[in-house]
């Protein structure tokens, strides 16, 4: 793509997104502009990724056709205030922040400025992320087509209604952390039983990866896939009994609802 993409912020989420756009050849390095608050981050991004570094927000805003706001939600208001009058004509401002609504974007941008709200998750780093995108009336069909061609570098893209974004934050944004806890626990058990630590993580992580692929690739109901692993009177069903006794399902549901509730309370 010959257009220019700018990133304001290059932390846990911004940096992997930039890296993926380079790896997937969606933008040439020369067409990627990045800024961050501190000199250290700007220097690190320059050294690691070789993209154009800017010191001024206005330099990015006046040049970028796509402008990703990869700062924390509580920095959005200040950053939008600084750039809203100098955003390039027809540019699309991309919000990736949890809890930032389309109403907030409209209120903090000038009339007519295009924007889109998306919710990525950290597996974008390995091209297995999920980008939830909710449409709004500032964009036309051509804009969506272009945005989808960019976002597919990060993994899957799903269109959702804005009112479902709190649920999306739980099931996609936060759930990788739940899975890491499970992988760690699975590996601890394997280590207790004598496996080496690094091998234990490999077994646990590969099992989770394989199970997730089975769900997506076969389209089978997860319960059916579970049933397939549980032989009558066998080993796996013993583990399932323990999980049910310890309220595993209920813990996951409660954790997800807690995330959605927090997300709702933080939204603006
Ligand atoms: N992390 C996740 O799993 C995740 C998932 C979904 C969505 N998100 C969203 O992604 C956004 C970024 O989160 P993060 O975890 O990447 O945060 P982060 O690691 O703290 O990175 C924030 C970046 O913003 C830069 N920054 C702060 N103020 C700035 C300013 N005034 N001008 C220019 N740059 C500025 C920081 O610069 P310095 O490095 O120099 O301090 C840093 O590079 C958030 O809105 C979050 O809701 C994150």
CSV table of C-alpha atoms and ligand atoms in Angstrom, one decimal:
chain,number,residue,atom,x,y,z
A,1,UNK,CA,0.0,0.0,0.0
A,2,UNK,CA,1.4,3.4,-0.9
A,3,UNK,CA,-0.5,5.3,1.8
A,4,UNK,CA,1.1,6.4,5.0
A,5,UNK,CA,0.3,5.0,8.4
A,6,UNK,CA,1.2,6.8,11.6
A,7,UNK,CA,1.3,5.4,15.1
A,8,UNK,CA,1.0,7.7,18.1
A,9,UNK,CA,2.3,5.3,20.8
A,10,UNK,CA,4.4,2.2,20.4
A,11,UNK,CA,4.0,0.2,23.5
A,12,UNK,CA,2.6,-3.3,24.2
A,13,UNK,CA,0.1,-3.0,21.5
A,14,UNK,CA,1.5,-0.4,19.1
A,15,UNK,CA,4.9,-2.1,18.6
A,16,UNK,CA,3.6,-5.6,17.6
A,17,UNK,CA,1.1,-4.0,15.2
A,18,UNK,CA,3.9,-2.0,13.5
A,19,UNK,CA,6.1,-5.1,13.4
A,20,UNK,CA,3.3,-7.2,11.8
A,21,UNK,CA,2.5,-4.5,9.1
A,22,UNK,CA,6.2,-4.6,8.1
A,23,UNK,CA,6.4,-8.4,8.2
A,24,UNK,CA,3.3,-8.8,6.1
A,25,UNK,CA,4.4,-6.1,3.7
A,26,UNK,CA,1.3,-4.1,4.1
A,27,UNK,CA,3.2,-0.8,4.4
A,28,UNK,CA,6.8,-0.1,3.4
A,29,UNK,CA,9.0,1.0,6.3
A,30,UNK,CA,9.3,4.5,4.7
A,31,UNK,CA,5.5,4.8,4.9
A,32,UNK,CA,5.3,4.1,8.6
A,33,UNK,CA,5.6,7.0,11.0
A,34,UNK,CA,5.8,6.6,14.7
A,35,UNK,CA,6.0,8.7,17.8
A,36,UNK,CA,6.1,7.9,21.5
A,37,UNK,CA,6.3,10.0,24.6
A,38,UNK,CA,9.9,9.3,25.6
A,39,UNK,CA,13.1,9.5,23.7
A,40,UNK,CA,13.9,5.9,24.8
A,41,UNK,CA,10.9,4.4,23.1
A,42,UNK,CA,11.4,6.4,19.9
A,43,UNK,CA,15.0,5.3,19.8
A,44,UNK,CA,14.1,1.6,20.5
A,45,UNK,CA,11.5,1.6,17.7
A,46,UNK,CA,13.9,3.2,15.3
A,47,UNK,CA,16.6,0.7,16.2
A,48,UNK,CA,14.3,-2.3,16.2
A,49,UNK,CA,12.0,-1.5,13.2
A,50,UNK,CA,13.8,1.1,11.1
A,51,UNK,CA,10.6,3.2,10.6
A,52,UNK,CA,10.4,7.0,10.5
A,53,UNK,CA,10.4,8.5,13.9
A,54,UNK,CA,8.7,11.8,14.7
A,55,UNK,CA,9.0,14.0,17.7
A,56,UNK,CA,5.9,16.1,17.1
A,57,UNK,CA,2.4,14.7,17.0
A,58,UNK,CA,1.5,17.3,14.4
A,59,UNK,CA,4.1,15.9,12.0
A,60,UNK,CA,2.4,12.5,12.0
A,61,UNK,CA,-1.1,13.9,12.0
A,62,UNK,CA,-0.5,16.1,8.9
A,63,UNK,CA,1.1,13.2,6.9
A,64,UNK,CA,-0.7,10.0,7.9
A,65,UNK,CA,-3.6,8.6,5.8
A,66,UNK,CA,-4.2,6.2,8.7
A,67,UNK,CA,-3.5,7.4,12.2
A,68,UNK,CA,-3.5,4.7,14.9
A,69,UNK,CA,-3.9,6.0,18.5
A,70,UNK,CA,-1.9,3.4,20.4
A,71,UNK,CA,-1.9,5.4,23.7
A,72,UNK,CA,-3.7,4.5,26.9
A,73,UNK,CA,-7.4,5.4,27.0
A,74,UNK,CA,-6.8,8.2,29.6
A,75,UNK,CA,-4.4,9.9,27.1
A,76,UNK,CA,-6.9,10.0,24.2
A,77,UNK,CA,-8.5,13.3,25.1
A,78,UNK,CA,-5.1,15.1,25.3
A,79,UNK,CA,-3.8,13.5,22.2
A,80,UNK,CA,-6.9,14.2,20.1
A,81,UNK,CA,-7.0,17.8,21.4
A,82,UNK,CA,-3.4,18.3,20.1
A,83,UNK,CA,-4.0,16.8,16.6
A,84,UNK,CA,-7.6,17.3,15.7
A,85,UNK,CA,-7.0,20.6,13.7
A,86,UNK,CA,-4.1,19.3,11.7
A,87,UNK,CA,-5.3,15.8,10.7
A,88,UNK,CA,-4.7,15.2,7.0
A,89,UNK,CA,-7.9,15.5,4.8
A,90,UNK,CA,-9.6,12.2,4.4
A,91,UNK,CA,-7.3,10.5,6.9
A,92,UNK,CA,-8.9,7.8,9.1
A,93,UNK,CA,-8.2,8.0,12.8
A,94,UNK,CA,-8.1,4.5,14.3
A,95,UNK,CA,-8.9,4.0,18.0
A,96,UNK,CA,-7.6,0.8,19.5
A,97,UNK,CA,-8.4,1.6,23.1
A,98,UNK,CA,-10.6,-0.3,25.5
A,99,UNK,CA,-13.6,1.8,26.6
A,100,UNK,CA,-13.3,4.6,23.9
A,101,UNK,CA,-16.7,4.9,22.2
A,102,UNK,CA,-17.6,6.3,18.8
A,103,UNK,CA,-19.5,9.1,20.7
A,104,UNK,CA,-16.2,10.0,22.4
A,105,UNK,CA,-14.4,10.0,19.1
A,106,UNK,CA,-17.0,12.2,17.5
A,107,UNK,CA,-17.0,14.7,20.4
A,108,UNK,CA,-13.2,14.9,20.4
A,109,UNK,CA,-12.6,15.2,16.6
A,110,UNK,CA,-13.7,17.9,14.2
A,111,UNK,CA,-16.9,17.4,12.2
A,112,UNK,CA,-16.2,15.3,9.1
A,113,UNK,CA,-13.0,13.6,10.4
A,114,UNK,CA,-13.2,9.9,9.6
A,115,UNK,CA,-12.5,7.4,12.4
A,116,UNK,CA,-12.9,3.8,13.3
A,117,UNK,CA,-12.9,2.0,16.7
A,118,UNK,CA,-11.3,-1.4,16.8
A,119,UNK,CA,-10.4,-3.7,19.7
A,120,UNK,CA,-7.2,-5.8,19.0
A,121,UNK,CA,-5.7,-8.4,21.3
A,122,UNK,CA,-2.0,-9.2,21.9
A,123,UNK,CA,-1.8,-12.3,19.6
A,124,UNK,CA,-1.6,-9.8,16.7
A,125,UNK,CA,2.1,-10.1,17.4
A,126,UNK,CA,2.0,-13.6,15.8
A,127,UNK,CA,-0.6,-12.9,13.2
A,128,UNK,CA,-3.3,-14.8,15.3
A,129,UNK,CA,-5.0,-11.8,16.8
A,130,UNK,CA,-8.6,-10.9,16.6
A,131,UNK,CA,-9.6,-7.4,15.5
A,132,UNK,CA,-13.2,-6.5,16.5
A,133,UNK,CA,-14.3,-3.5,14.5
A,134,UNK,CA,-17.6,-1.6,14.8
A,135,UNK,CA,-18.7,0.4,11.9
A,136,UNK,CA,-19.8,4.1,12.1
A,137,UNK,CA,-21.2,6.6,9.6
A,138,UNK,CA,-18.0,8.6,9.0
A,139,UNK,CA,-16.7,5.8,6.7
A,140,UNK,CA,-17.8,4.5,3.3
A,141,UNK,CA,-17.6,1.1,1.8
A,142,UNK,CA,-14.2,1.8,0.2
A,143,UNK,CA,-12.8,2.8,3.6
A,144,UNK,CA,-13.9,-0.4,5.1
A,145,UNK,CA,-12.4,-2.5,2.3
A,146,UNK,CA,-9.0,-0.7,2.7
A,147,UNK,CA,-9.2,-1.0,6.5
A,148,UNK,CA,-9.9,-4.8,6.3
A,149,UNK,CA,-7.0,-5.2,3.9
A,150,UNK,CA,-4.7,-3.6,6.6
A,151,UNK,CA,-6.2,-5.4,9.6
A,152,UNK,CA,-6.0,-8.9,8.1
A,153,UNK,CA,-2.2,-8.7,8.7
A,154,UNK,CA,-3.1,-9.0,12.4
A,155,UNK,CA,-5.3,-12.1,12.2
A,156,UNK,CA,-9.0,-12.3,12.0
A,157,UNK,CA,-11.3,-9.4,11.7
A,158,UNK,CA,-14.9,-9.5,13.0
A,159,UNK,CA,-17.5,-6.8,12.6
A,160,UNK,CA,-19.6,-6.3,15.8
A,161,UNK,CA,-22.2,-4.0,17.1
A,162,UNK,CA,-20.7,-1.3,19.4
A,163,UNK,CA,-23.0,-2.3,22.3
A,164,UNK,CA,-21.2,-5.7,22.4
A,165,UNK,CA,-17.7,-4.3,22.8
A,166,UNK,CA,-17.6,-5.0,26.6
A,167,UNK,CA,-18.3,-8.7,25.9
A,168,UNK,CA,-15.6,-8.6,23.1
A,169,UNK,CA,-13.1,-7.1,25.5
A,170,UNK,CA,-13.7,-10.1,27.8
A,171,UNK,CA,-13.8,-12.9,25.3
A,172,UNK,CA,-11.0,-11.7,23.1
A,173,UNK,CA,-9.0,-8.8,24.7
A,174,UNK,CA,-8.6,-10.3,28.2
A,175,UNK,CA,-9.0,-14.0,27.6
A,176,UNK,CA,-5.4,-14.6,26.4
A,177,UNK,CA,-4.4,-13.8,30.0
A,178,UNK,CA,-6.8,-16.4,31.4
A,179,UNK,CA,-5.3,-18.9,28.9
A,180,UNK,CA,-1.8,-18.1,30.0
A,181,UNK,CA,-2.8,-18.8,33.6
A,182,UNK,CA,-4.2,-22.2,32.5
A,183,UNK,CA,-1.0,-23.0,30.5
A,184,UNK,CA,1.1,-22.1,33.5
A,185,UNK,CA,-1.0,-24.4,35.8
A,186,UNK,CA,-0.9,-27.2,33.3
A,187,UNK,CA,2.8,-26.9,33.0
A,188,UNK,CA,3.2,-26.8,36.8
A,189,UNK,CA,1.3,-30.1,37.1
A,190,UNK,CA,3.6,-31.6,34.4
A,191,UNK,CA,6.7,-30.4,36.3
A,192,UNK,CA,5.3,-31.9,39.5
A,193,UNK,CA,5.0,-35.2,37.6
A,194,UNK,CA,8.6,-34.9,36.4
A,195,UNK,CA,8.7,-33.1,33.1
A,196,UNK,CA,11.3,-30.5,32.4
A,197,UNK,CA,9.9,-26.9,32.7
A,198,UNK,CA,10.5,-25.8,29.1
A,199,UNK,CA,9.1,-29.0,27.7
A,200,UNK,CA,6.1,-28.7,30.0
A,201,UNK,CA,5.3,-25.2,28.6
A,202,UNK,CA,5.7,-26.6,25.0
A,203,UNK,CA,3.3,-29.4,25.7
A,204,UNK,CA,0.7,-27.2,27.4
A,205,UNK,CA,0.9,-24.4,24.9
A,206,UNK,CA,0.8,-26.7,21.9
A,207,UNK,CA,-2.2,-28.6,23.3
A,208,UNK,CA,-4.1,-25.2,23.7
A,209,UNK,CA,-3.1,-24.1,20.2
A,210,UNK,CA,-4.2,-27.5,18.7
A,211,UNK,CA,-7.5,-27.5,20.6
A,212,UNK,CA,-8.3,-23.9,19.5
A,213,UNK,CA,-7.5,-24.9,15.9
A,214,UNK,CA,-9.8,-27.9,16.2
A,215,UNK,CA,-12.7,-25.6,17.2
A,216,UNK,CA,-12.1,-23.2,14.3
A,217,UNK,CA,-11.2,-25.7,11.6
A,218,UNK,CA,-13.8,-28.4,12.3
A,219,UNK,CA,-16.7,-26.2,13.2
A,220,UNK,CA,-17.7,-28.9,15.7
A,221,UNK,CA,-19.4,-27.9,18.9
A,222,UNK,CA,-16.7,-27.7,21.7
A,223,UNK,CA,-18.7,-30.2,23.8
A,224,UNK,CA,-18.5,-32.8,20.9
A,225,UNK,CA,-14.7,-32.3,20.7
A,226,UNK,CA,-14.5,-32.7,24.4
A,227,UNK,CA,-16.6,-35.9,24.2
A,228,UNK,CA,-14.2,-37.2,21.6
A,229,UNK,CA,-11.3,-37.0,24.0
A,230,UNK,CA,-13.2,-38.7,26.9
A,231,UNK,CA,-13.1,-42.5,26.5
A,232,UNK,CA,-15.6,-44.4,28.7
A,233,UNK,CA,-14.0,-45.1,32.0
A,234,UNK,CA,-10.8,-43.4,30.7
A,235,UNK,CA,-8.3,-40.8,32.0
A,236,UNK,CA,-9.7,-37.6,30.6
A,237,UNK,CA,-13.1,-37.9,32.0
A,238,UNK,CA,-11.5,-38.1,35.5
A,239,UNK,CA,-9.9,-34.7,34.8
A,240,UNK,CA,-13.3,-33.3,33.6
A,241,UNK,CA,-14.9,-34.5,36.8
A,242,UNK,CA,-12.3,-32.6,38.8
A,243,UNK,CA,-12.8,-29.5,36.7
A,244,UNK,CA,-16.6,-29.6,37.3
A,245,UNK,CA,-16.2,-30.2,41.0
A,246,UNK,CA,-13.9,-27.2,41.2
A,247,UNK,CA,-16.3,-25.0,39.2
A,248,UNK,CA,-13.9,-24.4,36.3
A,249,UNK,CA,-16.7,-23.3,33.9
A,250,UNK,CA,-18.3,-21.1,36.4
A,251,UNK,CA,-14.9,-19.4,37.2
A,252,UNK,CA,-14.4,-18.7,33.5
A,253,UNK,CA,-17.9,-17.2,33.1
A,254,UNK,CA,-17.5,-15.1,36.3
A,255,UNK,CA,-14.1,-13.9,35.2
A,256,UNK,CA,-15.4,-12.9,31.8
A,257,UNK,CA,-18.4,-11.1,33.2
A,258,UNK,CA,-16.1,-9.2,35.6
A,259,UNK,CA,-14.0,-8.0,32.7
A,260,UNK,CA,-17.1,-6.9,30.8
A,261,UNK,CA,-18.4,-5.1,33.9
A,262,UNK,CA,-15.1,-3.3,34.4
A,263,UNK,CA,-14.9,-2.4,30.7
A,264,UNK,CA,-18.4,-0.9,30.9
A,265,UNK,CA,-17.6,1.1,34.0
A,266,UNK,CA,-14.5,2.6,32.3
A,267,UNK,CA,-16.1,3.4,29.0
A,268,UNK,CA,-16.4,7.0,27.8
B,1,LIG,N1,-2.2,-4.3,25.8
B,1,LIG,C1,-3.3,-5.0,25.4
B,1,LIG,O1,-3.5,-6.2,25.6
B,1,LIG,C2,-4.3,-4.2,24.7
B,1,LIG,C3,-5.4,-4.9,24.1
B,1,LIG,C4,-6.4,-4.2,23.4
B,1,LIG,C5,-6.3,-2.8,23.3
B,1,LIG,N2,-5.3,-2.2,23.9
B,1,LIG,C6,-5.2,-0.7,23.8
B,1,LIG,O2,-4.0,-0.3,23.3
B,1,LIG,C7,-3.7,1.0,23.7
B,1,LIG,C8,-2.2,1.0,24.1
B,1,LIG,O3,-2.0,0.1,25.2
B,1,LIG,P1,-0.6,-0.5,25.5
B,1,LIG,O4,-0.8,-1.6,26.4
B,1,LIG,O5,0.2,-0.6,24.2
B,1,LIG,O6,0.0,0.8,26.3
B,1,LIG,P2,1.6,1.1,26.6
B,1,LIG,O7,2.4,-0.1,26.5
B,1,LIG,O8,1.6,1.9,27.9
B,1,LIG,O9,2.0,2.1,25.4
B,1,LIG,C9,1.5,3.4,25.3
B,1,LIG,C10,2.3,4.1,24.3
B,1,LIG,O10,1.9,5.5,24.2
B,1,LIG,C11,3.0,6.4,24.2
B,1,LIG,N3,2.4,7.7,24.7
B,1,LIG,C12,1.9,8.0,25.8
B,1,LIG,N4,1.5,9.3,25.8
B,1,LIG,C13,1.9,9.8,24.6
B,1,LIG,C14,1.8,11.1,24.0
B,1,LIG,N5,1.3,12.2,24.6
B,1,LIG,N6,2.3,11.2,22.8
B,1,LIG,C15,2.9,10.2,22.1
B,1,LIG,N7,2.9,8.9,22.6
B,1,LIG,C16,2.5,8.8,23.9
B,1,LIG,C17,3.9,5.8,25.2
B,1,LIG,O11,5.2,6.3,25.0
B,1,LIG,P3,6.4,5.9,25.9
B,1,LIG,O12,6.7,4.4,25.6
B,1,LIG,O13,7.5,6.8,25.5
B,1,LIG,O14,6.0,6.1,27.3
B,1,LIG,C18,3.8,4.3,24.8
B,1,LIG,O15,4.7,4.0,23.7
B,1,LIG,C19,-4.6,1.3,24.9
B,1,LIG,O16,-5.6,2.2,24.6
B,1,LIG,C20,-5.3,-0.1,25.2
B,1,LIG,O17,-6.6,0.1,25.7
B,1,LIG,C21,-4.3,-2.8,24.6
